[in-house]
Amino acid sequence: MTIIDGKWLFIGTDLRLSECSRIMGEKGFDVFHYDGNSYSEQLAGILDEITPDHIVFPILQMEDTIPVDKINKSAILYPGVAASDWLAPFSEAGFTIRPYLKEVEFVWENAVLTAEGFLLEYYPSAKRRISGEHFYIAGFGKVAKMTAAVLASLGASITIVARSPEQLGEAAAIGYQTMHLPTGSVDVKGILINTIPAKWLQVDADSTLRIYDLASAPGCLKGNSPDEYYTIHLGLPGKHFPVDAAKALSEALLRMNSR
């Protein structure tokens, strides 16, 4: 038996998980899908019945956890977003843990899908073209880089807002305008896309800055910042491109096991 053989169990209601299960099944793998995000008697029964060799957890951390004694001791676990204390019982029990959200190619592919997904969020809400518009993008990680590239390709002007000199230098070298991440209120007008997963942004009560938040919880607004012009857009790959996102996940799982 090779390391990618055996039974695969996909857990989660996110369409990416069910689609990934389907794709893996079409490739000849022995797959099962549990359509839930929390531990239940049904999931316990599935674990007892099929004793999976590979368990792919939901994109976001499960509402509770699976008792370690319900899992095949040789099983490989693939968490999505998961806190260290949630993972601790599995680590202490000696399970092999391979977080798929740390697989570099998968993260980049998701960044591309997120950037394209943002367009599908922006057009119906703004009802404006992108060409000639000015976008501020907070952060310059993978999602920010792909979003900036997509917007620039459509004729937008870009200002990267970051704290890291390395990120600001890289952004300037590409040709973007740059701005140091402020510690107080942000005094800019127009459109800001946040990709920083932290509460860093303070806006004045009369601000009309339109904020699209693409980062994970807790959102970027600090304190009592007004949220009239603020919207959060999570899971865009799964929302707009579930089949493409699932294909990327299946390929990431296979890459993680081939190395």
Coordinates of C-alpha atoms in Angstrom, one line a residue:
M1 CA 0.0 0.0 0.0
T2 CA 1.4 3.4 -1.0
I3 CA 1.1 6.3 1.4
I4 CA -1.9 7.8 -0.5
D5 CA -3.8 4.5 -0.6
G6 CA -6.4 3.6 2.0
K7 CA -9.7 5.2 2.9
W8 CA -10.2 8.9 2.8
L9 CA -12.8 10.7 4.9
F10 CA -13.7 14.4 4.1
I11 CA -15.5 16.3 6.8
G12 CA -17.4 19.6 6.3
T13 CA -20.4 21.3 4.8
D14 CA -18.2 23.5 2.6
L15 CA -18.8 22.6 -1.0
R16 CA -15.1 22.5 -1.6
L17 CA -14.9 19.4 0.7
S18 CA -17.7 17.5 -1.0
E19 CA -16.3 18.4 -4.5
C20 CA -12.9 17.3 -3.4
S21 CA -14.3 14.0 -2.2
R22 CA -16.0 13.6 -5.6
I23 CA -12.8 14.4 -7.5
M24 CA -10.7 12.0 -5.4
G25 CA -13.3 9.3 -6.0
E26 CA -13.1 9.9 -9.7
K27 CA -9.4 9.4 -9.5
G28 CA -9.9 6.0 -8.0
F29 CA -9.5 6.6 -4.3
D30 CA -11.8 5.1 -1.7
V31 CA -13.5 8.2 -0.4
F32 CA -16.3 9.1 2.1
H33 CA -17.8 12.5 2.8
Y34 CA -19.5 13.5 6.1
D35 CA -21.7 16.6 5.6
G36 CA -21.2 18.3 8.9
N37 CA -18.8 20.6 10.8
S38 CA -19.0 19.1 14.3
Y39 CA -18.6 15.7 16.0
S40 CA -21.8 13.7 16.2
E41 CA -23.0 10.2 16.7
Q42 CA -23.3 9.9 12.9
L43 CA -19.6 10.8 12.5
A44 CA -18.6 8.5 15.3
G45 CA -20.4 5.7 13.5
I46 CA -18.6 6.5 10.2
L47 CA -15.3 6.4 12.0
D48 CA -16.0 3.0 13.5
E49 CA -17.3 1.6 10.3
I50 CA -14.7 2.7 7.8
T51 CA -11.6 3.4 10.0
P52 CA -10.3 6.0 7.6
D53 CA -6.5 6.2 6.9
H54 CA -6.8 9.9 5.9
I55 CA -9.1 12.5 7.5
V56 CA -9.5 15.9 5.8
F57 CA -11.0 18.4 8.3
P58 CA -13.3 21.4 7.5
I59 CA -11.7 24.6 6.1
L60 CA -12.6 26.3 9.4
Q61 CA -11.9 24.7 12.7
M62 CA -14.6 22.2 13.8
E63 CA -17.0 23.4 16.5
D64 CA -15.7 20.6 18.8
T65 CA -13.3 17.8 18.2
I66 CA -13.0 14.1 17.5
P67 CA -11.9 11.9 20.5
V68 CA -8.5 10.5 19.7
D69 CA -9.6 7.0 20.5
K70 CA -12.1 7.1 17.6
I71 CA -9.3 7.5 15.0
N72 CA -7.2 4.8 13.5
K73 CA -3.7 5.2 15.1
S74 CA -2.0 5.2 11.8
A75 CA -4.3 7.8 10.2
I76 CA -3.0 11.0 8.7
L77 CA -4.9 14.2 9.6
Y78 CA -5.3 17.2 7.3
P79 CA -6.7 20.2 9.2
G80 CA -7.7 23.5 7.7
V81 CA -7.8 26.5 10.1
A82 CA -7.0 25.1 13.5
A83 CA -5.7 26.5 16.8
S84 CA -2.7 24.9 18.4
D85 CA -4.8 23.9 21.5
W86 CA -7.4 22.2 19.2
L87 CA -4.6 20.2 17.5
A88 CA -2.7 19.4 20.8
P89 CA -4.6 16.1 21.6
F90 CA -3.8 14.8 18.1
S91 CA -0.2 15.8 18.3
E92 CA 0.2 14.3 21.8
A93 CA -1.4 11.1 20.6
G94 CA 1.3 10.9 17.9
F95 CA -0.8 11.4 14.8
T96 CA 0.8 12.7 11.6
I97 CA -0.7 16.1 10.9
R98 CA -0.4 17.8 7.6
P99 CA -2.2 21.2 7.5
Y100 CA -3.3 21.8 3.9
L101 CA -3.5 25.6 4.4
K102 CA 0.3 25.6 4.8
E103 CA 0.9 23.8 1.5
V104 CA 2.5 26.6 -0.5
E105 CA 1.2 25.9 -4.0
F106 CA -2.3 25.5 -2.6
V107 CA -2.1 28.8 -0.8
W108 CA -1.0 30.6 -3.9
E109 CA -3.8 29.0 -6.0
N110 CA -6.3 30.1 -3.4
A111 CA -4.9 33.6 -3.5
V112 CA -5.6 33.7 -7.3
L113 CA -9.1 32.4 -6.8
T114 CA -9.7 35.0 -4.0
A115 CA -8.5 37.8 -6.2
E116 CA -10.9 36.7 -9.0
G117 CA -13.6 36.2 -6.4
F118 CA -13.2 39.8 -5.2
L119 CA -14.2 41.0 -8.7
L120 CA -17.4 39.2 -8.4
E121 CA -18.1 40.9 -5.0
Y122 CA -17.0 44.3 -6.2
Y123 CA -18.9 44.8 -9.4
P124 CA -22.4 44.2 -8.0
S125 CA -21.8 46.2 -4.9
A126 CA -19.9 49.2 -6.3
K127 CA -21.6 49.2 -9.8
R128 CA -18.4 50.9 -11.0
R129 CA -15.7 49.9 -13.4
I130 CA -12.2 49.1 -12.1
S131 CA -10.2 50.9 -14.8
G132 CA -9.1 54.3 -13.6
E133 CA -10.1 53.6 -10.0
H134 CA -7.7 53.9 -7.1
F135 CA -7.5 51.0 -4.6
Y136 CA -5.6 50.9 -1.3
I137 CA -4.6 47.3 -0.3
A138 CA -3.6 46.7 3.3
G139 CA -0.9 44.0 3.5
F140 CA 1.3 42.5 0.8
G141 CA 1.0 38.8 1.4
K142 CA -0.2 36.3 -1.3
V143 CA -3.8 37.4 -1.4
A144 CA -2.8 41.1 -1.6
K145 CA -0.3 40.4 -4.3
M146 CA -2.7 38.5 -6.5
T147 CA -5.5 41.1 -5.9
A148 CA -3.2 43.9 -6.7
A149 CA -2.1 42.2 -9.9
V150 CA -5.6 41.5 -11.1
L151 CA -6.8 45.1 -10.4
A152 CA -3.7 46.6 -12.0
S153 CA -4.2 44.4 -15.1
L154 CA -7.7 46.0 -15.4
G155 CA -6.3 49.5 -15.3
A156 CA -6.6 50.4 -11.6
S157 CA -4.0 52.4 -9.7
I158 CA -2.7 50.7 -6.5
T159 CA -1.4 51.9 -3.2
I160 CA 0.0 49.2 -0.9
V161 CA -0.4 49.9 2.8
A162 CA 2.0 47.9 4.9
R163 CA 4.3 48.1 7.9
S164 CA 7.2 45.8 6.7
P165 CA 10.0 47.6 4.9
E166 CA 10.5 44.5 2.8
Q167 CA 6.9 44.5 1.6
L168 CA 6.9 48.2 0.9
G169 CA 10.1 47.9 -1.0
E170 CA 8.9 44.9 -3.1
A171 CA 5.6 46.8 -3.8
A172 CA 7.5 49.9 -4.9
A173 CA 9.8 47.8 -7.1
I174 CA 6.8 46.3 -8.9
G175 CA 5.5 49.9 -9.5
Y176 CA 2.8 50.3 -6.9
Q177 CA 2.5 53.4 -4.8
T178 CA 3.2 52.7 -1.1
M179 CA 2.0 53.9 2.3
H180 CA 3.2 53.0 5.7
L181 CA 0.5 51.3 7.8
P182 CA -0.8 54.0 10.2
T183 CA -1.1 53.5 13.9
G184 CA -4.0 56.0 14.3
S185 CA -6.9 56.8 12.1
V186 CA -6.6 56.2 8.4
D187 CA -7.1 59.5 6.6
V188 CA -7.7 58.4 3.0
K189 CA -10.7 58.4 0.7
G190 CA -11.9 55.8 -1.8
I191 CA -11.6 52.1 -1.6
L192 CA -9.5 49.9 0.8
I193 CA -9.1 46.2 0.5
N194 CA -7.9 44.6 3.8
T195 CA -5.9 41.4 3.8
I196 CA -4.4 41.7 7.3
P197 CA -6.1 39.3 9.8
A198 CA -5.9 41.7 12.8
K199 CA -7.9 44.7 14.2
W200 CA -5.6 47.5 13.0
L201 CA -7.9 49.9 11.3
Q202 CA -9.5 53.0 12.9
V203 CA -11.7 55.3 10.8
D204 CA -13.4 58.5 11.8
A205 CA -17.1 58.7 12.3
D206 CA -17.5 60.8 9.2
S207 CA -15.3 58.6 7.0
T208 CA -16.7 57.4 3.7
L209 CA -13.8 55.0 3.0
R210 CA -15.3 51.9 1.4
I211 CA -13.6 48.8 3.0
Y212 CA -13.7 45.3 1.6
D213 CA -12.2 42.9 4.1
L214 CA -10.7 39.7 2.6
A215 CA -8.9 38.6 5.7
S216 CA -10.0 36.0 8.2
A217 CA -11.6 36.8 11.6
P218 CA -11.6 39.0 13.7
G219 CA -11.9 41.6 10.9
C220 CA -9.8 44.7 10.7
L221 CA -11.9 47.4 12.4
K222 CA -10.7 48.7 15.8
G223 CA -12.8 49.9 18.7
N224 CA -15.9 51.8 17.7
S225 CA -15.1 52.4 14.1
P226 CA -18.2 52.9 12.0
D227 CA -19.1 50.0 9.8
E228 CA -21.5 51.6 7.4
Y229 CA -19.1 51.2 4.5
Y230 CA -17.5 48.0 5.7
T231 CA -18.1 44.5 4.4
I232 CA -16.3 41.2 5.0
H233 CA -15.8 38.7 2.3
L234 CA -14.5 35.3 3.5
G235 CA -14.2 32.0 1.6
L236 CA -14.4 33.5 -1.8
P237 CA -12.8 30.5 -3.6
G238 CA -15.4 28.2 -2.2
K239 CA -18.2 30.7 -2.8
H240 CA -17.5 31.5 -6.4
F241 CA -15.3 28.7 -7.7
P242 CA -16.0 25.5 -5.6
V243 CA -14.9 23.1 -8.3
D244 CA -11.6 24.9 -9.0
A245 CA -10.9 25.3 -5.3
A246 CA -11.7 21.6 -4.7
K247 CA -9.4 20.6 -7.6
A248 CA -6.6 22.7 -6.1
L249 CA -7.2 21.0 -2.7
S250 CA -7.1 17.5 -4.1
E251 CA -3.9 18.2 -5.9
A252 CA -2.4 19.7 -2.7
L253 CA -3.4 16.6 -0.7
L254 CA -1.6 14.4 -3.3
R255 CA 1.5 16.6 -3.3
M256 CA 1.7 16.5 0.5
N257 CA 1.7 12.7 0.4
S258 CA 4.2 12.4 -2.5
R259 CA 7.0 14.3 -0.7

